[in-house]
Amino acid sequence: MVRVVIATPLEPELVDRLRRVDDRLDIAFEPELLPPPRYPSDHVGELDFERTPDQEQRFAELIADAEVVLGFPRESPRRLAWLVRHAPKLRFLQCMYAGAGQQIRAAELTDDELGRIAFASGSGVHATPLAEWSLFGILALTKDLPRLLRDKSARRWDHYPVDELPGKTLLVVGLGEIGREVARLGEAFGMHVTGVRRSETHRIPELVRDADAIVVALPLTDETRGLIDRETIAAMREGAIFVNVGRGAVIDEEALIDALGSRKLRGAALDVFAEEPLPKSSPLWELDNVIISPHTAALSVKENERIVELFAENLRRYLAGGELISRVRTNVFY
Ligand SMILES: NC(=O)c1ccc[n+]([C@@H]2O[C@H](COP(=O)([O-])OP(=O)(O)OC[C@H]3O[C@@H](n4cnc5c(N)ncnc54)[C@H](OP(=O)(O)O)[C@@H]3O)[C@@H](O)[C@H]2O)c1
C-alpha cells in the first residue's frame, strides 16, 4: 500500500474521488489538523489557525508515514522544509502552485532530499483563469475601461471610436500551460499571436517592437529575474498593452511605471508585483491606465477540482512507475 497524506484543506467529495483512484492507495485526510479554508479552494486557510501541541504531534505522526503528500502546510518554504525533514519515506510531493519551484528552492533542501523526492507543480491548474484574466486586461485597455468608468462617474455622454483586436499582434512571453491558453484565446479574437519559449529568450527585445499587446506568463528563475528590463520596455511599441500574470520580479517595475506614467504604453494589467502586497507607496496605485489585481487572478472556485484531477493522474503514473506531469526540475526550479 502507498500511504498518501492530504496536507491541504480539501472538499470531502474530492477526497473520495482520490480514494477511488486505486485500491493500493491508503489515503489519510484529517481536516481538523489543517487550517479551515477562508473561501472555496483556499490552500492557506485561516491565518490565525494553530495546531494544539497534541494536534502538532498527530500531524507529525501522519507525515512520518507518508510516501506521497498533497500540498504542504501553509505553502511556505519553511513549512516545506519542516515537512521534508519529518517525512523520511516521502517520495512524491504534489504541490498546489505552478510557481512551486521557487518555494522548493527557498526551502534549501539538501541534494539527498531533492534526489529522494519527486516534486510536481500545479502547472496547468491556473491556465484557464489566468488566460481569461489576460484577455480581460487586453480588452479592458483596448476598450478604455478607465475612461468609461471616469465618464460614468461624471455622467458624461461622449462619442469616440475604440480600438479592436483582430489583426493586432499579441506576444506571449512564456509558452507554458498559461501562455498557450492565452495564445489560444488571442487567436480566437483574431489576433496575430507570436510566442517565446526558454530557448527563444534572446528574441524578446526584437519581438516586443511589433507587439500591440504583451502577456508575460513566465516562472521566476535565475534566467527570468529582471528579464523584461528597461531596455526591453523602451523597445516596446508606443501604445502597447502590457499584462503580467507570471511573477513580478521578472519585470523592471520602475521602468514599467515610467513607461506607463509617460503614456508610452497604453496601459497595463498586473496580477503580480516585485513586492507583494504591493506597497501603498507604489505609483502603480495612482496610474489610471493600470489595472491591479492582488495576485488573485488565478483564484477560482474550480481550482481544487483541477488539482485533484492532476494529482489523480500523477498518482496513477506514480503507481505505474511513469513520468509525473509537471515534475519540477530541481536544477532550474520550475
Ligand atoms: N498569477 C498567479 O497567481 C499565478 C498562478 C499560476 C502560475 N503563475 C506563474 O506563472 C508561471 C507559468 O505558469 P505555467 O503553468 O504556464 O508554467 P509552465 O507550464 O511551467 O511554463 C513555463 C513557460 O515559461 C517558459 N520559460 C521558462 N524560462 C524561460 C526563459 N528564460 N525565457 C523564456 N521562456 C521561459 C518555459 O519555456 P519552455 O517551454 O521552453 O520550458 C515554459 O514555456 C509559473 O511558474 C508561476 O510563477 C502565476
CSV table of C-alpha atoms and ligand atoms in Angstrom, one decimal:
chain,number,residue,atom,x,y,z
A,1,MET,CA,0.0,0.0,0.0
A,2,VAL,CA,1.1,3.6,-0.7
A,3,ARG,CA,0.4,5.9,2.2
A,4,VAL,CA,-0.9,9.3,0.8
A,5,VAL,CA,-1.4,12.2,3.2
A,6,ILE,CA,-3.6,15.1,2.1
A,7,ALA,CA,-1.9,18.1,3.9
A,8,THR,CA,-4.2,20.8,2.5
A,9,PRO,CA,-7.8,21.5,3.1
A,10,LEU,CA,-10.0,19.7,0.5
A,11,GLU,CA,-13.7,19.1,-0.1
A,12,PRO,CA,-14.7,15.6,1.2
A,13,GLU,CA,-16.1,14.6,-2.2
A,14,LEU,CA,-12.7,15.3,-3.8
A,15,VAL,CA,-11.0,13.2,-1.1
A,16,ASP,CA,-13.4,10.4,-2.1
A,17,ARG,CA,-12.5,10.9,-5.7
A,18,LEU,CA,-8.9,10.3,-4.8
A,19,ARG,CA,-9.8,7.3,-2.8
A,20,ARG,CA,-11.3,5.7,-5.9
A,21,VAL,CA,-8.2,6.2,-8.0
A,22,ASP,CA,-6.6,2.8,-7.0
A,23,ASP,CA,-7.0,0.2,-4.3
A,24,ARG,CA,-3.3,0.4,-3.5
A,25,LEU,CA,-3.7,3.9,-2.1
A,26,ASP,CA,-4.1,4.4,1.6
A,27,ILE,CA,-5.3,8.0,1.8
A,28,ALA,CA,-5.2,9.9,5.1
A,29,PHE,CA,-7.1,13.1,5.5
A,30,GLU,CA,-7.6,14.7,8.9
A,31,PRO,CA,-9.2,18.1,8.3
A,32,GLU,CA,-9.1,19.1,12.0
A,33,LEU,CA,-5.3,19.2,11.7
A,34,LEU,CA,-5.5,21.6,8.8
A,35,PRO,CA,-6.4,25.4,8.8
A,36,PRO,CA,-10.0,25.9,7.8
A,37,PRO,CA,-10.3,27.4,4.3
A,38,ARG,CA,-11.4,31.0,4.1
A,39,TYR,CA,-13.1,30.6,0.7
A,40,PRO,CA,-13.6,27.7,-1.8
A,41,SER,CA,-10.2,26.3,-3.0
A,42,ASP,CA,-8.2,28.2,-0.3
A,43,HIS,CA,-5.0,26.3,0.4
A,44,VAL,CA,-3.6,28.6,3.1
A,45,GLY,CA,-6.6,28.7,5.4
A,46,GLU,CA,-7.4,30.8,8.5
A,47,LEU,CA,-4.3,32.8,9.1
A,48,ASP,CA,-4.5,32.6,12.9
A,49,PHE,CA,-5.0,28.8,12.9
A,50,GLU,CA,-2.5,27.0,15.1
A,51,ARG,CA,-2.4,23.3,16.0
A,52,THR,CA,-2.5,22.4,19.7
A,53,PRO,CA,0.6,20.6,20.8
A,54,ASP,CA,-1.4,17.4,20.7
A,55,GLN,CA,-2.6,18.1,17.1
A,56,GLU,CA,1.0,19.0,16.1
A,57,GLN,CA,2.1,15.6,17.4
A,58,ARG,CA,-0.6,13.8,15.4
A,59,PHE,CA,0.2,15.7,12.3
A,60,ALA,CA,3.9,14.9,12.6
A,61,GLU,CA,3.0,11.2,13.0
A,62,LEU,CA,0.8,11.3,10.0
A,63,ILE,CA,3.6,12.9,7.9
A,64,ALA,CA,6.2,10.5,9.2
A,65,ASP,CA,4.4,7.6,7.4
A,66,ALA,CA,3.7,9.4,4.2
A,67,GLU,CA,5.1,8.2,0.9
A,68,VAL,CA,3.1,10.7,-1.1
A,69,VAL,CA,1.8,14.1,0.1
A,70,LEU,CA,-0.6,16.5,-1.5
A,71,GLY,CA,0.2,20.2,-0.7
A,72,PHE,CA,2.5,21.4,2.0
A,73,PRO,CA,1.4,23.1,5.2
A,74,ARG,CA,0.7,26.8,4.7
A,75,GLU,CA,2.6,26.7,1.4
A,76,SER,CA,5.7,28.3,2.8
A,77,PRO,CA,9.3,27.3,2.2
A,78,ARG,CA,9.9,27.0,5.9
A,79,ARG,CA,7.0,24.6,6.3
A,80,LEU,CA,8.0,22.7,3.2
A,81,ALA,CA,11.5,22.1,4.8
A,82,TRP,CA,9.8,21.0,8.0
A,83,LEU,CA,7.6,18.6,6.1
A,84,VAL,CA,10.5,17.1,4.2
A,85,ARG,CA,12.6,16.6,7.4
A,86,HIS,CA,9.6,14.9,9.1
A,87,ALA,CA,8.8,12.6,6.2
A,88,PRO,CA,11.7,10.2,5.7
A,89,LYS,CA,9.6,7.9,3.5
A,90,LEU,CA,8.4,10.8,1.2
A,91,ARG,CA,8.9,10.0,-2.5
A,92,PHE,CA,6.4,12.3,-4.2
A,93,LEU,CA,5.0,15.7,-3.3
A,94,GLN,CA,2.2,17.2,-5.4
A,95,CYS,CA,2.4,21.0,-4.9
A,96,MET,CA,-0.6,23.2,-5.4
A,97,TYR,CA,1.0,26.1,-7.3
A,98,ALA,CA,2.5,26.4,-10.7
A,99,GLY,CA,5.3,28.5,-9.2
A,100,ALA,CA,6.2,25.9,-6.6
A,101,GLY,CA,9.8,25.7,-7.9
A,102,GLN,CA,10.6,28.9,-6.1
A,103,GLN,CA,9.3,27.6,-2.7
A,104,ILE,CA,11.3,24.4,-3.2
A,105,ARG,CA,14.4,26.4,-3.9
A,106,ALA,CA,13.8,28.7,-0.9
A,107,ALA,CA,13.3,25.6,1.4
A,108,GLU,CA,17.1,24.9,0.9
A,109,LEU,CA,16.7,21.2,0.8
A,110,THR,CA,19.8,19.0,0.6
A,111,ASP,CA,20.8,17.2,-2.6
A,112,ASP,CA,19.7,14.0,-1.0
A,113,GLU,CA,16.3,15.3,-0.2
A,114,LEU,CA,15.9,16.8,-3.8
A,115,GLY,CA,17.0,13.4,-5.2
A,116,ARG,CA,14.7,11.3,-3.0
A,117,ILE,CA,11.5,13.3,-3.6
A,118,ALA,CA,9.8,13.9,-6.9
A,119,PHE,CA,8.0,17.3,-6.8
A,120,ALA,CA,5.2,18.0,-9.2
A,121,SER,CA,3.9,21.6,-9.6
A,122,GLY,CA,0.3,22.6,-10.1
A,123,SER,CA,1.2,23.9,-13.5
A,124,GLY,CA,-1.9,24.0,-15.7
A,125,VAL,CA,-4.3,24.3,-12.9
A,126,HIS,CA,-4.4,28.1,-13.3
A,127,ALA,CA,-4.3,28.3,-17.1
A,128,THR,CA,-7.9,29.0,-17.7
A,129,PRO,CA,-8.5,31.8,-15.1
A,130,LEU,CA,-5.2,33.5,-15.9
A,131,ALA,CA,-5.6,33.3,-19.6
A,132,GLU,CA,-9.2,34.7,-19.2
A,133,TRP,CA,-7.8,37.5,-17.0
A,134,SER,CA,-5.0,38.3,-19.5
A,135,LEU,CA,-7.6,38.8,-22.3
A,136,PHE,CA,-9.8,40.7,-19.9
A,137,GLY,CA,-6.9,43.1,-19.3
A,138,ILE,CA,-6.2,43.4,-23.0
A,139,LEU,CA,-9.9,44.0,-23.8
A,140,ALA,CA,-10.4,46.4,-20.9
A,141,LEU,CA,-7.5,48.6,-22.0
A,142,THR,CA,-8.4,48.3,-25.7
A,143,LYS,CA,-11.9,49.4,-25.0
A,144,ASP,CA,-10.6,52.0,-22.5
A,145,LEU,CA,-12.4,50.8,-19.4
A,146,PRO,CA,-10.7,53.5,-17.2
A,147,ARG,CA,-12.3,56.2,-19.5
A,148,LEU,CA,-15.7,54.5,-19.4
A,149,LEU,CA,-15.6,54.4,-15.6
A,150,ARG,CA,-14.5,58.1,-15.4
A,151,ASP,CA,-17.2,59.2,-17.8
A,152,LYS,CA,-19.8,57.2,-16.0
A,153,SER,CA,-19.0,58.7,-12.7
A,154,ALA,CA,-19.1,62.2,-14.4
A,155,ARG,CA,-22.4,61.2,-16.1
A,156,ARG,CA,-20.6,62.2,-19.4
A,157,TRP,CA,-22.1,61.1,-22.7
A,158,ASP,CA,-19.2,61.4,-25.1
A,159,HIS,CA,-18.7,59.8,-28.6
A,160,TYR,CA,-15.3,58.5,-29.7
A,161,PRO,CA,-14.1,55.4,-31.6
A,162,VAL,CA,-12.5,52.5,-29.8
A,163,ASP,CA,-9.9,50.1,-31.0
A,164,GLU,CA,-10.4,46.4,-31.7
A,165,LEU,CA,-8.4,43.2,-31.6
A,166,PRO,CA,-8.5,41.4,-35.0
A,167,GLY,CA,-5.2,41.9,-36.8
A,168,LYS,CA,-3.4,43.1,-33.7
A,169,THR,CA,-0.2,41.4,-32.7
A,170,LEU,CA,-0.1,39.6,-29.4
A,171,LEU,CA,3.3,38.5,-28.0
A,172,VAL,CA,3.1,35.8,-25.3
A,173,VAL,CA,6.3,35.5,-23.3
A,174,GLY,CA,6.4,32.0,-21.7
A,175,LEU,CA,4.6,29.4,-23.7
A,176,GLY,CA,3.7,27.1,-20.8
A,177,GLU,CA,0.3,26.0,-19.7
A,178,ILE,CA,-0.9,29.6,-19.1
A,179,GLY,CA,0.9,31.1,-22.1
A,180,ARG,CA,-0.5,28.5,-24.6
A,181,GLU,CA,-4.1,29.2,-23.3
A,182,VAL,CA,-3.5,33.0,-23.7
A,183,ALA,CA,-2.3,32.3,-27.3
A,184,ARG,CA,-5.4,30.2,-28.0
A,185,LEU,CA,-7.8,32.9,-26.7
A,186,GLY,CA,-5.8,35.6,-28.6
A,187,GLU,CA,-6.2,33.7,-31.8
A,188,ALA,CA,-9.9,33.3,-31.1
A,189,PHE,CA,-10.1,37.1,-31.0
A,190,GLY,CA,-8.4,37.3,-34.4
A,191,MET,CA,-5.1,38.4,-33.1
A,192,HIS,CA,-1.8,37.5,-34.8
A,193,VAL,CA,0.0,35.6,-32.0
A,194,THR,CA,3.7,35.1,-31.5
A,195,GLY,CA,5.3,33.4,-28.5
A,196,VAL,CA,8.6,32.8,-26.8
A,197,ARG,CA,9.9,29.7,-25.1
A,198,ARG,CA,13.0,29.3,-23.0
A,199,SER,CA,15.2,28.7,-26.0
A,200,GLU,CA,14.0,31.9,-27.7
A,201,THR,CA,14.6,34.3,-24.8
A,202,HIS,CA,17.1,36.3,-27.0
A,203,ARG,CA,14.3,37.2,-29.4
A,204,ILE,CA,12.2,39.1,-26.8
A,205,PRO,CA,13.8,42.6,-27.5
A,206,GLU,CA,13.1,42.2,-31.2
A,207,LEU,CA,9.6,40.8,-30.8
A,208,VAL,CA,8.3,43.4,-28.4
A,209,ARG,CA,8.8,46.1,-31.2
A,210,ASP,CA,6.0,44.6,-33.2
A,211,ALA,CA,3.6,43.7,-30.4
A,212,ASP,CA,0.4,45.6,-29.7
A,213,ALA,CA,-0.1,43.5,-26.6
A,214,ILE,CA,2.4,41.6,-24.5
A,215,VAL,CA,1.4,39.0,-22.0
A,216,VAL,CA,4.2,37.7,-19.6
A,217,ALA,CA,3.5,34.2,-18.2
A,218,LEU,CA,7.0,33.3,-17.0
A,219,PRO,CA,8.2,31.5,-13.9
A,220,LEU,CA,10.7,33.3,-11.7
A,221,THR,CA,14.1,31.6,-12.2
A,222,ASP,CA,17.7,32.9,-12.3
A,223,GLU,CA,17.3,33.4,-16.0
A,224,THR,CA,13.9,35.2,-15.9
A,225,ARG,CA,14.6,37.6,-13.0
A,226,GLY,CA,14.6,41.1,-14.5
A,227,LEU,CA,14.4,39.6,-18.0
A,228,ILE,CA,11.9,42.3,-19.1
A,229,ASP,CA,14.4,45.1,-18.3
A,230,ARG,CA,14.3,48.9,-19.0
A,231,GLU,CA,15.8,48.4,-22.5
A,232,THR,CA,13.2,45.8,-23.4
A,233,ILE,CA,10.4,48.1,-22.1
A,234,ALA,CA,11.9,51.0,-24.1
A,235,ALA,CA,11.8,48.9,-27.2
A,236,MET,CA,8.0,48.3,-26.8
A,237,ARG,CA,5.7,49.8,-29.3
A,238,GLU,CA,4.0,53.2,-28.5
A,239,GLY,CA,0.6,52.5,-27.2
A,240,ALA,CA,1.2,48.8,-26.4
A,241,ILE,CA,-0.7,47.0,-23.7
A,242,PHE,CA,1.3,45.1,-21.1
A,243,VAL,CA,0.0,42.2,-19.0
A,244,ASN,CA,1.9,40.2,-16.3
A,245,VAL,CA,0.4,37.1,-14.7
A,246,GLY,CA,3.7,35.3,-14.1
A,247,ARG,CA,5.9,36.8,-11.4
A,248,GLY,CA,6.6,40.4,-10.6
A,249,ALA,CA,10.3,40.2,-10.3
A,250,VAL,CA,10.6,39.2,-14.0
A,251,ILE,CA,9.9,42.9,-14.8
A,252,ASP,CA,11.9,46.0,-14.1
A,253,GLU,CA,8.9,47.5,-12.3
A,254,GLU,CA,10.3,51.0,-12.1
A,255,ALA,CA,10.9,51.1,-15.8
A,256,LEU,CA,7.4,49.9,-16.4
A,257,ILE,CA,6.0,52.6,-14.1
A,258,ASP,CA,7.9,55.2,-16.1
A,259,ALA,CA,6.6,53.9,-19.4
A,260,LEU,CA,3.0,53.9,-18.1
A,261,GLY,CA,3.3,57.3,-16.5
A,262,SER,CA,4.6,58.8,-19.7
A,263,ARG,CA,1.8,57.0,-21.7
A,264,LYS,CA,4.4,55.3,-23.9
A,265,LEU,CA,2.4,52.2,-23.0
A,266,ARG,CA,-1.4,52.4,-23.3
A,267,GLY,CA,-1.8,50.6,-20.1
A,268,ALA,CA,-1.1,47.5,-18.0
A,269,ALA,CA,-3.0,44.8,-16.3
A,270,LEU,CA,-0.9,43.4,-13.4
A,271,ASP,CA,-1.7,40.5,-11.1
A,272,VAL,CA,1.9,40.1,-9.8
A,273,PHE,CA,4.4,42.6,-8.4
A,274,ALA,CA,8.0,42.9,-7.4
A,275,GLU,CA,6.9,43.2,-3.8
A,276,GLU,CA,3.6,41.7,-2.5
A,277,PRO,CA,1.4,43.0,-1.1
A,278,LEU,CA,2.1,46.0,-3.4
A,279,PRO,CA,3.3,48.8,-1.1
A,280,LYS,CA,0.9,51.6,-0.5
A,281,SER,CA,3.6,54.0,-1.7
A,282,SER,CA,3.8,52.3,-5.2
A,283,PRO,CA,3.0,54.8,-8.1
A,284,LEU,CA,1.1,51.9,-9.7
A,285,TRP,CA,-1.9,52.6,-7.4
A,286,GLU,CA,-2.1,56.1,-8.8
A,287,LEU,CA,-1.9,55.4,-12.5
A,288,ASP,CA,-5.4,55.3,-14.1
A,289,ASN,CA,-4.1,53.2,-17.0
A,290,VAL,CA,-3.2,50.3,-14.7
A,291,ILE,CA,-5.5,47.5,-13.7
A,292,ILE,CA,-4.3,45.9,-10.5
A,293,SER,CA,-5.4,42.6,-9.1
A,294,PRO,CA,-3.8,41.4,-5.8
A,295,HIS,CA,-2.4,38.1,-7.1
A,296,THR,CA,-5.9,36.8,-7.2
A,297,ALA,CA,-6.5,36.4,-10.9
A,298,ALA,CA,-5.8,32.7,-10.7
A,299,LEU,CA,-8.1,32.0,-7.8
A,300,SER,CA,-11.0,30.0,-9.0
A,301,VAL,CA,-13.7,28.0,-7.3
A,302,LYS,CA,-12.8,25.2,-9.6
A,303,GLU,CA,-9.1,25.1,-8.5
A,304,ASN,CA,-9.4,22.2,-6.1
A,305,GLU,CA,-11.2,20.1,-8.6
A,306,ARG,CA,-8.5,20.8,-11.2
A,307,ILE,CA,-5.7,20.0,-8.7
A,308,VAL,CA,-7.4,16.7,-7.7
A,309,GLU,CA,-7.7,15.8,-11.4
A,310,LEU,CA,-3.9,16.4,-11.9
A,311,PHE,CA,-3.0,14.7,-8.7
A,312,ALA,CA,-5.2,11.6,-9.6
A,313,GLU,CA,-3.4,11.3,-12.9
A,314,ASN,CA,0.0,11.7,-11.2
A,315,LEU,CA,-0.9,9.0,-8.6
A,316,ARG,CA,-1.7,6.6,-11.5
A,317,ARG,CA,1.6,7.4,-13.1
A,318,TYR,CA,3.5,7.1,-9.8
A,319,LEU,CA,2.0,3.7,-9.1
A,320,ALA,CA,2.9,2.6,-12.7
A,321,GLY,CA,6.5,4.0,-12.3
A,322,GLY,CA,5.8,6.5,-15.0
A,323,GLU,CA,6.9,10.2,-15.6
A,324,LEU,CA,4.9,12.7,-13.5
A,325,ILE,CA,3.1,15.6,-15.1
A,326,SER,CA,4.8,18.9,-14.4
A,327,ARG,CA,7.7,17.4,-12.4
A,328,VAL,CA,9.8,20.3,-11.1
A,329,ARG,CA,13.3,20.2,-12.5
A,330,THR,CA,15.4,20.8,-9.4
A,331,ASN,CA,18.3,22.2,-11.4
A,332,VAL,CA,16.3,25.2,-12.7
A,333,PHE,CA,13.5,25.0,-10.1
A,334,TYR,CA,10.5,25.1,-12.4
B,1,LIG,N1,-0.7,34.9,-11.0
B,1,LIG,C1,-0.8,33.8,-10.4
B,1,LIG,O1,-1.5,33.6,-9.4
B,1,LIG,C2,-0.1,32.6,-11.0
B,1,LIG,C3,-0.7,31.3,-10.9
B,1,LIG,C4,0.0,30.3,-11.5
B,1,LIG,C5,1.2,30.4,-12.1
B,1,LIG,N2,1.8,31.7,-12.0
B,1,LIG,C6,3.2,31.9,-12.6
B,1,LIG,O2,3.2,31.6,-14.0
B,1,LIG,C7,4.3,30.8,-14.3
B,1,LIG,C8,4.0,30.0,-15.5
B,1,LIG,O3,3.0,29.0,-15.2
B,1,LIG,P1,2.7,27.8,-16.2
B,1,LIG,O4,1.7,26.9,-15.6
B,1,LIG,O5,2.4,28.4,-17.6
B,1,LIG,O6,4.2,27.2,-16.2
B,1,LIG,P2,4.9,26.1,-17.2
B,1,LIG,O7,3.8,25.3,-17.9
B,1,LIG,O8,5.9,25.5,-16.4
B,1,LIG,O9,5.5,27.1,-18.4
B,1,LIG,C9,6.6,28.0,-18.2
B,1,LIG,C10,6.9,28.5,-19.5
B,1,LIG,O10,7.9,29.5,-19.3
B,1,LIG,C11,9.0,29.3,-20.3
B,1,LIG,N3,10.2,29.8,-19.8
B,1,LIG,C12,11.0,29.5,-18.7
B,1,LIG,N4,12.1,30.2,-18.6
B,1,LIG,C13,12.1,31.0,-19.7
B,1,LIG,C14,13.0,32.0,-20.2
B,1,LIG,N5,14.2,32.2,-19.5
B,1,LIG,N6,12.7,32.7,-21.3
B,1,LIG,C15,11.5,32.4,-22.0
B,1,LIG,N7,10.6,31.5,-21.6
B,1,LIG,C16,10.9,30.8,-20.5
B,1,LIG,C17,9.0,27.8,-20.4
B,1,LIG,O11,9.7,27.6,-21.6
B,1,LIG,P3,9.9,26.0,-22.2
B,1,LIG,O12,8.6,25.6,-22.7
B,1,LIG,O13,11.0,26.2,-23.2
B,1,LIG,O14,10.4,25.2,-20.9
B,1,LIG,C18,7.5,27.5,-20.5
B,1,LIG,O15,7.0,27.7,-21.8
B,1,LIG,C19,4.5,30.0,-13.0
B,1,LIG,O16,5.8,29.5,-12.9
B,1,LIG,C20,4.1,30.9,-11.9
B,1,LIG,O17,5.3,31.6,-11.5
B,1,LIG,C21,1.2,32.7,-11.5
